[in-house]
Short mmCIF file of C-alpha atoms in Angstrom, two decimals:
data_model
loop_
_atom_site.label_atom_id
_atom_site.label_comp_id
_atom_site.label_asym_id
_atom_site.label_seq_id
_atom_site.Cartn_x
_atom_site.Cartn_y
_atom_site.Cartn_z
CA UNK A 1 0.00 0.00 0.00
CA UNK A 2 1.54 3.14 -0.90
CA UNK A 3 1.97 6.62 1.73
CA UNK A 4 -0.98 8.26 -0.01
CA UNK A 5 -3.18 4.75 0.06
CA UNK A 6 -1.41 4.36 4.07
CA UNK A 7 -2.86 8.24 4.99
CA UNK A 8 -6.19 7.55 3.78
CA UNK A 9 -6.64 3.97 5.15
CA UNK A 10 -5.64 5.25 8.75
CA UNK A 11 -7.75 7.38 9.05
CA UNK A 12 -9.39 8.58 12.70
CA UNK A 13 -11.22 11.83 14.11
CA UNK A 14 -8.93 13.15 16.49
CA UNK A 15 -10.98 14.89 19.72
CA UNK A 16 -7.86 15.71 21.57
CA UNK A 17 -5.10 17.64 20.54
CA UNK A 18 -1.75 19.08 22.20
CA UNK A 19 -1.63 22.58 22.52
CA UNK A 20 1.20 23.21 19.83
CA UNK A 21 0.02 25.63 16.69
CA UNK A 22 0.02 24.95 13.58
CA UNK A 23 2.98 27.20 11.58
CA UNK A 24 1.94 29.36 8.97
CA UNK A 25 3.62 27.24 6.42
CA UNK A 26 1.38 24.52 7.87
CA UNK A 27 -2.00 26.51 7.53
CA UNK A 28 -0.62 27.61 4.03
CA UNK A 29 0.18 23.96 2.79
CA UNK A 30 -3.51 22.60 3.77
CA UNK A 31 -4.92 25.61 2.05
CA UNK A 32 -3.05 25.22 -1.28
CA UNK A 33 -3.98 21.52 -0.89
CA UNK A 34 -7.88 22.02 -0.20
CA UNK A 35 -7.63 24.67 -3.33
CA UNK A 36 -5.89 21.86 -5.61
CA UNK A 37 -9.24 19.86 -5.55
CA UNK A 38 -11.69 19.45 -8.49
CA UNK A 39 -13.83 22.23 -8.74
CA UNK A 40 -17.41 22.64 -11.08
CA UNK A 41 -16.94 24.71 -14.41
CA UNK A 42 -13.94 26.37 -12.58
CA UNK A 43 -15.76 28.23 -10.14
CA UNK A 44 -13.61 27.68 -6.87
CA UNK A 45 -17.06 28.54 -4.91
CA UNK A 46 -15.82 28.16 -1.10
CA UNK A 47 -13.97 30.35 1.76
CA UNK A 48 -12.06 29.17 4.04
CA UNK A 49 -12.09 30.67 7.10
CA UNK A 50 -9.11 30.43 9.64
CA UNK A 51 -9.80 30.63 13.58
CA UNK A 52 -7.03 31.66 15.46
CA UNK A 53 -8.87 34.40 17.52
CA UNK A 54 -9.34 32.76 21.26
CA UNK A 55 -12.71 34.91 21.62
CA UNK A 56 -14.12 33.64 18.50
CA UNK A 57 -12.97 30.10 19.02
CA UNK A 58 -14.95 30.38 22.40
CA UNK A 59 -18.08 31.42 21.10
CA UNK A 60 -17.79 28.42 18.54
CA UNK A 61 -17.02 26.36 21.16
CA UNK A 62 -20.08 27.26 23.23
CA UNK A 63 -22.17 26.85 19.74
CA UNK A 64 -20.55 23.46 18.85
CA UNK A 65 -21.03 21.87 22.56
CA UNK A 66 -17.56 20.56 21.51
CA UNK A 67 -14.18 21.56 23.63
CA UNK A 68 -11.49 20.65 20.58
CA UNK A 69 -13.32 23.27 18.44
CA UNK A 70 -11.69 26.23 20.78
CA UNK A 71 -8.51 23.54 22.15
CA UNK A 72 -6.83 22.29 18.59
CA UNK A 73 -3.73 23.70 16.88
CA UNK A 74 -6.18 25.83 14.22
CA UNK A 75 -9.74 25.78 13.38
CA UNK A 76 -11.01 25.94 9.61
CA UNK A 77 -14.61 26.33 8.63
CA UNK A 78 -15.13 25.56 5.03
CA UNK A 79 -18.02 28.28 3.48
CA UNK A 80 -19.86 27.68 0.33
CA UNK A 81 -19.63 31.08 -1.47
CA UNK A 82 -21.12 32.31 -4.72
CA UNK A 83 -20.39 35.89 -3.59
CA UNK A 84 -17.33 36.60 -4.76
CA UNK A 85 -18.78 35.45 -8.16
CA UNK A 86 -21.77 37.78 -7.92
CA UNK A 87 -19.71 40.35 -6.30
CA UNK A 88 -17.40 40.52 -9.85
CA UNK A 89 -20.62 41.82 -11.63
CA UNK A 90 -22.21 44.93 -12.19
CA UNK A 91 -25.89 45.84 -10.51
CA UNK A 92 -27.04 45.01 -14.14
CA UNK A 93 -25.52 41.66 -14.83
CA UNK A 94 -26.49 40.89 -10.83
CA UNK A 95 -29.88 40.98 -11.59
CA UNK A 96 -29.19 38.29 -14.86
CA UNK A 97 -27.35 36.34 -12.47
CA UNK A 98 -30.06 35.62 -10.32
CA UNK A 99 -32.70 33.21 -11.43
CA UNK A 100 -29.33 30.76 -11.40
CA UNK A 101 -28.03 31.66 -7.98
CA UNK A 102 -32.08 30.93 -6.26
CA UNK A 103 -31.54 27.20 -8.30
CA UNK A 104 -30.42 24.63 -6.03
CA UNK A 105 -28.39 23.35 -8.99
CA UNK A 106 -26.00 26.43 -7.67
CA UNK A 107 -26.41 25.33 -3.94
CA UNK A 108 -25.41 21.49 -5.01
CA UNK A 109 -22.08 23.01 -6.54
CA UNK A 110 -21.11 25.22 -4.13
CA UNK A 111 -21.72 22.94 -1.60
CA UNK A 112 -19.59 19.86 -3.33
CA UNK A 113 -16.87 22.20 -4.66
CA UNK A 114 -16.30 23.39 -0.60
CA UNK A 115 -16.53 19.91 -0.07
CA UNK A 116 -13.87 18.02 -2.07
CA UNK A 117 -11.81 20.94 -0.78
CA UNK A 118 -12.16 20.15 2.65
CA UNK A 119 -11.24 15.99 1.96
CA UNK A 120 -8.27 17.36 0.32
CA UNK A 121 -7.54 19.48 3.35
CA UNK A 122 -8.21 16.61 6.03
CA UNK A 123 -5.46 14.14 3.86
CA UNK A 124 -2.90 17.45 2.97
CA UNK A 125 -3.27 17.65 6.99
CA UNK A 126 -3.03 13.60 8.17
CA UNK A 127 -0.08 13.35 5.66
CA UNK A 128 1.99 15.77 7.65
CA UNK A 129 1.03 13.95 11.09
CA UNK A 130 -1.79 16.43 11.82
CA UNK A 131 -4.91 14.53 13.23
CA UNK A 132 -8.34 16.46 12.19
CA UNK A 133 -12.22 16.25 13.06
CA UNK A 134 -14.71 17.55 11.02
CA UNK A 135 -17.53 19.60 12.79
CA UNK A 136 -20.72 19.94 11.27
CA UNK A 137 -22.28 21.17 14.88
CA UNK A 138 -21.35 24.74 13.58
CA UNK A 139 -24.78 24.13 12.01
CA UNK A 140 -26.26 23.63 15.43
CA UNK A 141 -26.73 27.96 15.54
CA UNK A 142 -26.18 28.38 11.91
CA UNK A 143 -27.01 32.16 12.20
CA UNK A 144 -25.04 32.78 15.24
CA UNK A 145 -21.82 31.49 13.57
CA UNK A 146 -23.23 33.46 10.20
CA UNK A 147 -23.13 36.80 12.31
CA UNK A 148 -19.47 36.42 13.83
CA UNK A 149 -18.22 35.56 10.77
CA UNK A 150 -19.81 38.42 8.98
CA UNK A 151 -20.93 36.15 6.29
CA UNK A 152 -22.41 37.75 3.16
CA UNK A 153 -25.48 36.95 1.13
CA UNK A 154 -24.25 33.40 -0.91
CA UNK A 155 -21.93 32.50 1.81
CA UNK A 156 -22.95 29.40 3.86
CA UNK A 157 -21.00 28.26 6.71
CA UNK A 158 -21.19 24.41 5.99
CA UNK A 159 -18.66 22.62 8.29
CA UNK A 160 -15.41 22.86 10.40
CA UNK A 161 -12.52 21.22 10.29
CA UNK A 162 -10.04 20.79 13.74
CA UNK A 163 -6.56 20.30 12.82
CA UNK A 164 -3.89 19.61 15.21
CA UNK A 165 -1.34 17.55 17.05
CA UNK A 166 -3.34 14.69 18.29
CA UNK A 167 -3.32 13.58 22.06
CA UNK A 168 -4.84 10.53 21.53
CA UNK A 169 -5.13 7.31 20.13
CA UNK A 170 -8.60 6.36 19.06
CA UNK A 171 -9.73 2.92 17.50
CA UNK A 172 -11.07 3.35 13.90
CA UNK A 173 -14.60 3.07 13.04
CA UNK A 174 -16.01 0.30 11.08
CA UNK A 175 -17.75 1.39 7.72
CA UNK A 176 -20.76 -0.26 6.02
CA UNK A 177 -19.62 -3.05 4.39
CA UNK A 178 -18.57 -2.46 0.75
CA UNK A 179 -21.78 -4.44 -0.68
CA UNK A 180 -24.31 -1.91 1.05
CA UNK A 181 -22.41 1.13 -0.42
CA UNK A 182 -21.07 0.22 -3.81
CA UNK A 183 -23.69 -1.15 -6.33
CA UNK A 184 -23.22 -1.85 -9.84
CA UNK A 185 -24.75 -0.58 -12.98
CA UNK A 186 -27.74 0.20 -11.23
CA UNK A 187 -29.41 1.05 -7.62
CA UNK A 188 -29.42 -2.36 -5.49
CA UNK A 189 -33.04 -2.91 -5.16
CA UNK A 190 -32.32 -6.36 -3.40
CA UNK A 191 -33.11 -5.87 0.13
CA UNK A 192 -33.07 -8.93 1.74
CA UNK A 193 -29.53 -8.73 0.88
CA UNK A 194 -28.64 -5.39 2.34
CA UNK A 195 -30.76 -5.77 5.19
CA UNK A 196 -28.70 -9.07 6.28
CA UNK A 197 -25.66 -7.46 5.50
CA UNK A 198 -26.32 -4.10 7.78
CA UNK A 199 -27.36 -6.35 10.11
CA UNK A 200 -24.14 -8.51 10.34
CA UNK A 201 -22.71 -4.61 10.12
CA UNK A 202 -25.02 -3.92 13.23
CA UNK A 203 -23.77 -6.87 15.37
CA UNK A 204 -20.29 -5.58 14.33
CA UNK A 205 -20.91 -1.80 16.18
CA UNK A 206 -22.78 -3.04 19.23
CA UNK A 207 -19.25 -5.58 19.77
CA UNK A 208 -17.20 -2.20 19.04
CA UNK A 209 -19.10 0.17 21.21
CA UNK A 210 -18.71 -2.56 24.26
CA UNK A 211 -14.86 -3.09 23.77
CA UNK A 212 -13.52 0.35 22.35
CA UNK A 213 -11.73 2.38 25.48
CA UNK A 214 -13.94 5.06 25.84
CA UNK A 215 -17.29 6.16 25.44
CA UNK A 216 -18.56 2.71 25.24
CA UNK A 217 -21.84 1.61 24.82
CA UNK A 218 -24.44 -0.62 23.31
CA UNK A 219 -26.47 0.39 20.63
CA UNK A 220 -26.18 -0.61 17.16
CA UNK A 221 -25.48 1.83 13.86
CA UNK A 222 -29.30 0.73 12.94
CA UNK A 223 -30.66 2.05 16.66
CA UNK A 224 -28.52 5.29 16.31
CA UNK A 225 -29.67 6.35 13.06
CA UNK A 226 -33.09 5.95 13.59
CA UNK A 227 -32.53 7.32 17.04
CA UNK A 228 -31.07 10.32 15.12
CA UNK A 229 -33.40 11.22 12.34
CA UNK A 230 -36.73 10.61 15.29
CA UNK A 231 -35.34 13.61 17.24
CA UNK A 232 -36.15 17.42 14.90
CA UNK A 233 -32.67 18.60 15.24
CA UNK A 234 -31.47 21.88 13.01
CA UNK A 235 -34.88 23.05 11.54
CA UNK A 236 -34.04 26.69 11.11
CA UNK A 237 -31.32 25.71 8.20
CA UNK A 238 -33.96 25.41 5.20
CA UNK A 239 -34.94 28.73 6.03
CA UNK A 240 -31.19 29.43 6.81
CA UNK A 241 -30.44 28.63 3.24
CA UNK A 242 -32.87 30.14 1.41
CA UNK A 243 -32.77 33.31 3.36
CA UNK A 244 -28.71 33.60 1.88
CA UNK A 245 -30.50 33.25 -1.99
CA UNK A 246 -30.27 29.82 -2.16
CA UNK A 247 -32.83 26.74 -3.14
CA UNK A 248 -35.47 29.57 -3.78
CA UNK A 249 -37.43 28.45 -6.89
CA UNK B 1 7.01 17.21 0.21
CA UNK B 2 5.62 13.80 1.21
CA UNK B 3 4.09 11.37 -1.43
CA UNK B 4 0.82 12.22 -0.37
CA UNK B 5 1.17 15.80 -1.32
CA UNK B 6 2.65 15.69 -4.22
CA UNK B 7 -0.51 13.46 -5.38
CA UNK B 8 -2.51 16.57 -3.83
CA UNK B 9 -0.53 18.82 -5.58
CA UNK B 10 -0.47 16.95 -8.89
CA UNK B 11 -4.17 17.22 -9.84
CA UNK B 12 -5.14 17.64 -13.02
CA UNK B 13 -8.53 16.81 -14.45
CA UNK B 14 -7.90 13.78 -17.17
CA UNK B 15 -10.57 13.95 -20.16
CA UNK B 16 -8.25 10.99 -22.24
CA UNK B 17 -8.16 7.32 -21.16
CA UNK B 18 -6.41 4.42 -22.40
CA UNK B 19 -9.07 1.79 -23.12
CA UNK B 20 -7.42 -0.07 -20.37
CA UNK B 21 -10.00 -1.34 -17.70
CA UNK B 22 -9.90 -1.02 -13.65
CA UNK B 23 -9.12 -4.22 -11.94
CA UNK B 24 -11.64 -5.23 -9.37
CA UNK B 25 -9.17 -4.73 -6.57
CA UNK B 26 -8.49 -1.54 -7.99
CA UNK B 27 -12.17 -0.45 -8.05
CA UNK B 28 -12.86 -2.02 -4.41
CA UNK B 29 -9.14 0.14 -3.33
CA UNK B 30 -11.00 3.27 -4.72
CA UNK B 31 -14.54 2.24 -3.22
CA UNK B 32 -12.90 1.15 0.24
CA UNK B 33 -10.59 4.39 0.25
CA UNK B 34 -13.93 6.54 -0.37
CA UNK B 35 -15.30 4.76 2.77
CA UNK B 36 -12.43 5.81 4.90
CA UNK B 37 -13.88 9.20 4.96
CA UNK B 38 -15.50 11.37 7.77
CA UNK B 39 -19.41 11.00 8.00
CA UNK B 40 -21.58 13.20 9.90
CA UNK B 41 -23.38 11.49 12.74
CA UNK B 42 -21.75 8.50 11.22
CA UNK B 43 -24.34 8.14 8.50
CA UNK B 44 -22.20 7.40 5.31
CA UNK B 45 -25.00 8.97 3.67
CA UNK B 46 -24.21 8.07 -0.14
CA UNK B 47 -24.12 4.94 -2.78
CA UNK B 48 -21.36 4.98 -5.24
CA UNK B 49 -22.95 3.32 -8.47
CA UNK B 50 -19.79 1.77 -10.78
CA UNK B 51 -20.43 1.77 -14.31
CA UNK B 52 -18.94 -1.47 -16.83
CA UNK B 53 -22.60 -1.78 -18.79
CA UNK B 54 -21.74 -0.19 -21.87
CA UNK B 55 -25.30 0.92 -23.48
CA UNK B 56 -25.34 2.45 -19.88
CA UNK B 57 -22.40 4.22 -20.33
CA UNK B 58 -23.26 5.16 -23.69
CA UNK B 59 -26.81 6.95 -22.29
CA UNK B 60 -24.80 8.94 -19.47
CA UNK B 61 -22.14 9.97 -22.14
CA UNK B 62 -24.95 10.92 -24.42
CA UNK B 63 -26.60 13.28 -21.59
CA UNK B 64 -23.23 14.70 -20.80
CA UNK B 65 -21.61 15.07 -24.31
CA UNK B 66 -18.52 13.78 -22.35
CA UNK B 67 -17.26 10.99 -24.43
CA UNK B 68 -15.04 10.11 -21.87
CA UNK B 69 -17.66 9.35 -19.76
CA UNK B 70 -17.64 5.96 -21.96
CA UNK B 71 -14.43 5.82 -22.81
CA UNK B 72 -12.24 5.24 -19.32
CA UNK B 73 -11.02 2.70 -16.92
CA UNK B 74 -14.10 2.73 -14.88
CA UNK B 75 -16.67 4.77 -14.25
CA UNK B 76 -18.54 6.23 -11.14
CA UNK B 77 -22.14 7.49 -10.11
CA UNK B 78 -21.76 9.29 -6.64
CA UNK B 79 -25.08 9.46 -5.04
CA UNK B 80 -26.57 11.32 -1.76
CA UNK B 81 -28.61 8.53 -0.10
CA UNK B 82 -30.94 8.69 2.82
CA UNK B 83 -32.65 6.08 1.53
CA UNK B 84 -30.40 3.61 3.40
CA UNK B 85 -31.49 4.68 6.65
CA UNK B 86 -34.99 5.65 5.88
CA UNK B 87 -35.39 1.60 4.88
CA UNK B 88 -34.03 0.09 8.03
CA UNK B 89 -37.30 1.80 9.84
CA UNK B 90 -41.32 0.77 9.91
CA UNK B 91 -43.81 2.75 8.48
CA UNK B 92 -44.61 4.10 12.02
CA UNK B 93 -40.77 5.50 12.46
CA UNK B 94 -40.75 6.53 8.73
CA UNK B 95 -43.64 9.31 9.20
CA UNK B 96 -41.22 10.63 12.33
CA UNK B 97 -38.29 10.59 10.55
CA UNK B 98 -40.09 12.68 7.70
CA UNK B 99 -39.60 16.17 9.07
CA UNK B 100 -36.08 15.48 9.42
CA UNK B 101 -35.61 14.13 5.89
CA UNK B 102 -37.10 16.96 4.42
CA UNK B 103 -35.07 19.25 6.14
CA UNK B 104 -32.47 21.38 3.70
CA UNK B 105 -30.10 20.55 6.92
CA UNK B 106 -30.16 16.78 5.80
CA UNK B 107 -29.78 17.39 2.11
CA UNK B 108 -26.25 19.23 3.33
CA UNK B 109 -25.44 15.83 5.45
CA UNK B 110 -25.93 13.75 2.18
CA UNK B 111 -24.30 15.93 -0.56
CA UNK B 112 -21.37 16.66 2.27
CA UNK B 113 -20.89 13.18 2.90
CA UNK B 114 -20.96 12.11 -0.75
CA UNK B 115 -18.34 14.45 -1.17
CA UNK B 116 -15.74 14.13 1.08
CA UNK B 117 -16.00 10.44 0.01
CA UNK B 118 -15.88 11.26 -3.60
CA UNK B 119 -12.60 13.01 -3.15
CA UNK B 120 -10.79 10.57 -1.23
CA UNK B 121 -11.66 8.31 -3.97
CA UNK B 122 -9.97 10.65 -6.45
CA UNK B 123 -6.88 10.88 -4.29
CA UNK B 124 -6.79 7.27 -3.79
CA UNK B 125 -7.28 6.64 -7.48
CA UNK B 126 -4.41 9.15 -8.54
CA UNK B 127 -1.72 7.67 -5.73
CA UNK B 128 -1.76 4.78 -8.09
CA UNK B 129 -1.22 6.15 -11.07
CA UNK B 130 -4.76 6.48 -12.46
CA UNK B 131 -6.17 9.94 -13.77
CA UNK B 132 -9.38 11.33 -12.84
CA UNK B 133 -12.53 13.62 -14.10
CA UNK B 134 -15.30 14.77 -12.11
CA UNK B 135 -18.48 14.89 -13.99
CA UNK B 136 -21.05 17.02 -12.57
CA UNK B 137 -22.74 17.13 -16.15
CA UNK B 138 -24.71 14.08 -15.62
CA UNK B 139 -26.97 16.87 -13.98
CA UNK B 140 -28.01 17.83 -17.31
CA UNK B 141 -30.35 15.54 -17.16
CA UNK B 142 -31.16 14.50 -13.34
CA UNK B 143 -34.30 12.79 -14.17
CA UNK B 144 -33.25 10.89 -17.03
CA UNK B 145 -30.34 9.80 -14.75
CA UNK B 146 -32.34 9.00 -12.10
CA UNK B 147 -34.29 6.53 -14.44
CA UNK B 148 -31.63 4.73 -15.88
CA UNK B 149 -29.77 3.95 -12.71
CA UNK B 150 -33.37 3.09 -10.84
CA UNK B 151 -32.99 5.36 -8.15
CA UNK B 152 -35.36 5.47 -5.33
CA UNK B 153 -36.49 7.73 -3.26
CA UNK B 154 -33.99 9.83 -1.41
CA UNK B 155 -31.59 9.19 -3.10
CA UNK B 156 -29.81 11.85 -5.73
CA UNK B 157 -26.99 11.26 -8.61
CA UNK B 158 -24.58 14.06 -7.44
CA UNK B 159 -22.05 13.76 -9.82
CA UNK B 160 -20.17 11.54 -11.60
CA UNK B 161 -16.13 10.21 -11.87
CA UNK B 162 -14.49 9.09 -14.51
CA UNK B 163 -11.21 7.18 -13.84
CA UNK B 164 -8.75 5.43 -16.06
CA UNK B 165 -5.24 5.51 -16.95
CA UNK B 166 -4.11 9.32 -18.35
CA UNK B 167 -3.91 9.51 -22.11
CA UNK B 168 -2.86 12.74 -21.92
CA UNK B 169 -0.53 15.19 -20.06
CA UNK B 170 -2.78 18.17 -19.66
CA UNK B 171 -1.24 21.23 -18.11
CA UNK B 172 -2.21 21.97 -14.53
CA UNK B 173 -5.17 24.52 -14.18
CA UNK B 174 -4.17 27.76 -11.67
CA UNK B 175 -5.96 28.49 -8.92
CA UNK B 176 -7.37 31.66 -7.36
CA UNK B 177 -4.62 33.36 -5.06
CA UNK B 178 -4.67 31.63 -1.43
CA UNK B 179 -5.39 35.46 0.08
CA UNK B 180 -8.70 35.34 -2.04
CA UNK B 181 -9.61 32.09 -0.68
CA UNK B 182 -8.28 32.21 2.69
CA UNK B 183 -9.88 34.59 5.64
CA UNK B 184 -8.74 35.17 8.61
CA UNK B 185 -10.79 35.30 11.69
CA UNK B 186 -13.76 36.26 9.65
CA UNK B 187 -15.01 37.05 6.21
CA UNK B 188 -12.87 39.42 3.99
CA UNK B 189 -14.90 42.54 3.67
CA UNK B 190 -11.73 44.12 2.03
CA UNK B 191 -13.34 44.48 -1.49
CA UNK B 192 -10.33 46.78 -3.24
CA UNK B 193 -7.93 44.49 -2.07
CA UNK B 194 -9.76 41.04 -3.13
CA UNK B 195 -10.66 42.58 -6.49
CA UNK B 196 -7.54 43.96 -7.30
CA UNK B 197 -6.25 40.00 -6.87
CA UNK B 198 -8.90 38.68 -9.08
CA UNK B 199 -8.08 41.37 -11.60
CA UNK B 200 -4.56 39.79 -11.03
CA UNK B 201 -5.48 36.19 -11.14
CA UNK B 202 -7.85 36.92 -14.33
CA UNK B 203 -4.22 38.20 -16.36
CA UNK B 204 -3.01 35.21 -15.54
CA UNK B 205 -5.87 32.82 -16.74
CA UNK B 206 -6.13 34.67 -19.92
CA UNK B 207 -2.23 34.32 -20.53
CA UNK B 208 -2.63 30.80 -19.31
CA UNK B 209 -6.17 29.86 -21.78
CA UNK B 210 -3.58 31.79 -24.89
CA UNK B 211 -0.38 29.26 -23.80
CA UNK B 212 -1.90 26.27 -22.82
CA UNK B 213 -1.47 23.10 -25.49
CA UNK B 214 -5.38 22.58 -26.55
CA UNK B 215 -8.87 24.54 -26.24
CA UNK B 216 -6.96 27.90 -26.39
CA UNK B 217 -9.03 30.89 -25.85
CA UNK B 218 -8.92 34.27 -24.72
CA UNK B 219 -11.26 35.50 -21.69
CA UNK B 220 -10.62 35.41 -17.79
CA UNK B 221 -11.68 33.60 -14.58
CA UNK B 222 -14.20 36.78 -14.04
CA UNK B 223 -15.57 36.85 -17.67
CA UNK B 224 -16.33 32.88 -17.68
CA UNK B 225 -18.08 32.99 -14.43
CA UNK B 226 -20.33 35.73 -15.41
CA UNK B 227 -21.56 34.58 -18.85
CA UNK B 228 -22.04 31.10 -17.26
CA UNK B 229 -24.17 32.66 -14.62
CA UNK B 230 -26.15 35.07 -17.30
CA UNK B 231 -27.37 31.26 -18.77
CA UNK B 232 -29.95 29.63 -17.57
CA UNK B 233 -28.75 26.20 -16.16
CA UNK B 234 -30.45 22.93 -14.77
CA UNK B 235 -33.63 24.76 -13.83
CA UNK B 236 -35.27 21.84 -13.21
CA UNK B 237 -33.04 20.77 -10.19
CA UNK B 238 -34.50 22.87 -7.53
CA UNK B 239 -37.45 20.73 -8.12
CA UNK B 240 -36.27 17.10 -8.75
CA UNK B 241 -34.28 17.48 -5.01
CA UNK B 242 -37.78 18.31 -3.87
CA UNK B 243 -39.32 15.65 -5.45
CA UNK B 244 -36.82 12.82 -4.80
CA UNK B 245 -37.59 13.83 -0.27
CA UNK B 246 -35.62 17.07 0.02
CA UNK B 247 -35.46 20.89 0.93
CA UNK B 248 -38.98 20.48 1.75
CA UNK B 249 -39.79 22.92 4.29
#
């Protein structure tokens, strides 16, 4: 298995970091990695925004419920932006511009383009012995963490990303097994099939939540996610969304 | 710099394949490196759909007008999927689960996921010396792809990814300047400054579009991003993603 394969494979959220910064060069070589992604028609449509500011990081931290958003070596969030776009036109041309920006054909591309970014980020990040954890409870006050940001109209604060030196050394999670995720030529309609096979996957978590080191317990991935989607949890972001111009029509 | 980001930082977007086909082991490498990526709440919320069939391939290249949608190594449907979960509960736990699904906070879960799976698939594909071409053109006809690859409900073709071995040695695309990209703290209300490195950035696109070995042409970043936005584009989006469960309410 090659490094780049060997990065990817070991991957693990890290919740627990030192408290060493990350250098400037360091910040500057997971930026110019993120921007080396893929990106629809050319359009680049994503900020990133660094936290280094121990105020701000506090108030995110209070938002997020989460302690490694304010205690990691630098905090990214990853923005889906169309206004720098918009913002290169004239009043005139604005107004043309609009009937596409409403389309949630423009929200799917912003939102992927930050996206594949981020991935790039995360590996750019792991491959110089950074650990990371993505953190979509930014979302949880999606307006809050809008107005300290100062977030224009088209700019969406999607995710964040912690990046630091890890202080720990978590197990790795179990995925889905391949079968259930990868189908071929055509959606999997056989469900007999994938139901046995998430629920050998099932039996799998519940004997990984019991023996991991910490946070153990016994549910399985079936339990959690409909656990998950029962409970109304972020109901302000379709609203959110189409109150920045997107999704509208 | 490590092996992992020089594959990072040797992106380019391949449009030529050898007819040479993916192994299985590499397609399950690619699949099982996509896995490896973070999902929020742990909900791997997405199918990848491999394409061999070749009348199938030769309908998506058709809706594309990418012939190397048909003519790769392999090729790849990324899809956002709820439908996974939404299955593994009965009737009674589906109607709870229903405000949640058609929350635009959900759809962001899926395409996220999709995404950051997608692009460690890319990575994984390139550290072994396959090219890559993200295909977000399969869009031009949602529905139509929708049909063909029997999707069902909750469940949306994002984009697609071509992957073969490079018949080609395109030159490497620039990207916007990091400072453009980059904030600090929070969002970059600076506008002089940021359009004064756009103005920058679009000399050296147009130099780059004169110089560079095929599909020469003349105009900047700025000029292509506003004529694409001045036409109309995959209206009907807004309303499949509605149709298929999401952005609902």
């Amino acid at each position: 298995m090659n490094n780049t394969l060997q990065t990817i494979f070991n991957h693990r959220s890290i919740r627990k970091f030192t408290k060493e910064k990350l250098t400037t060069e360091q910040i500057y070589t997971i930026v110019r990695g993120a921007q080396k992604a893929s990106t629809s028609n050319y359009m680049m449509a994503y900020t990133i925004i660094g936290i280094d500011d121990e105020e701000t990081k506090e108030k995110l931290a209070t938002i997020t419920g989460q302690t490694y958003v304010k205690d990691n070596g630098h905090f990214f969030i990853f923005c889906a932006d169309l206004h720098r776009v918009y913002n290169q036109a004239s009043k005139t041309v604005q107004e043309k511009m609009q009937v596409n920006m409403e389309n949630t054909e423009q929200f799917i591309v912003a939102t992927v383009d930050t996206a594949l970014a981020a991935q790039n980020a995360a590996i750019a990040a792991e491959s110089i012995g950074l650990g990371v954890c993505f953190i979509g409870s930014i979302r949880n006050d999606i307006k809050r963490v809008d107005e300290i940001l100062q977030l224009p109209q088209y700019v969406i604060p999607l995710f964040g990303l912690a990046v630091g030196y890890p202080d720990q050394k978590p197990e790795q999670k179990p995925r889905l097994p391949l079968d259930v995720v990868y189908h071929e030529n055509k959606y999997d309609h056989n469900l007999e099939q994938i139901k046995r096979l998430i629920s050998e996957f099932d039996q799998q978590i519940r004997s990984y939540y019991q023996k991991r080191s910490t946070n153990t317990r016994t549910n399985t991935w079936t339990e959690q996610m409909i656990r998950k989607y029962c409970e109304e949890v972020r109901m302000d972001i379709t609203q959110f969304v189409k109150d920045k111009g997107y999704n509208k029509h």
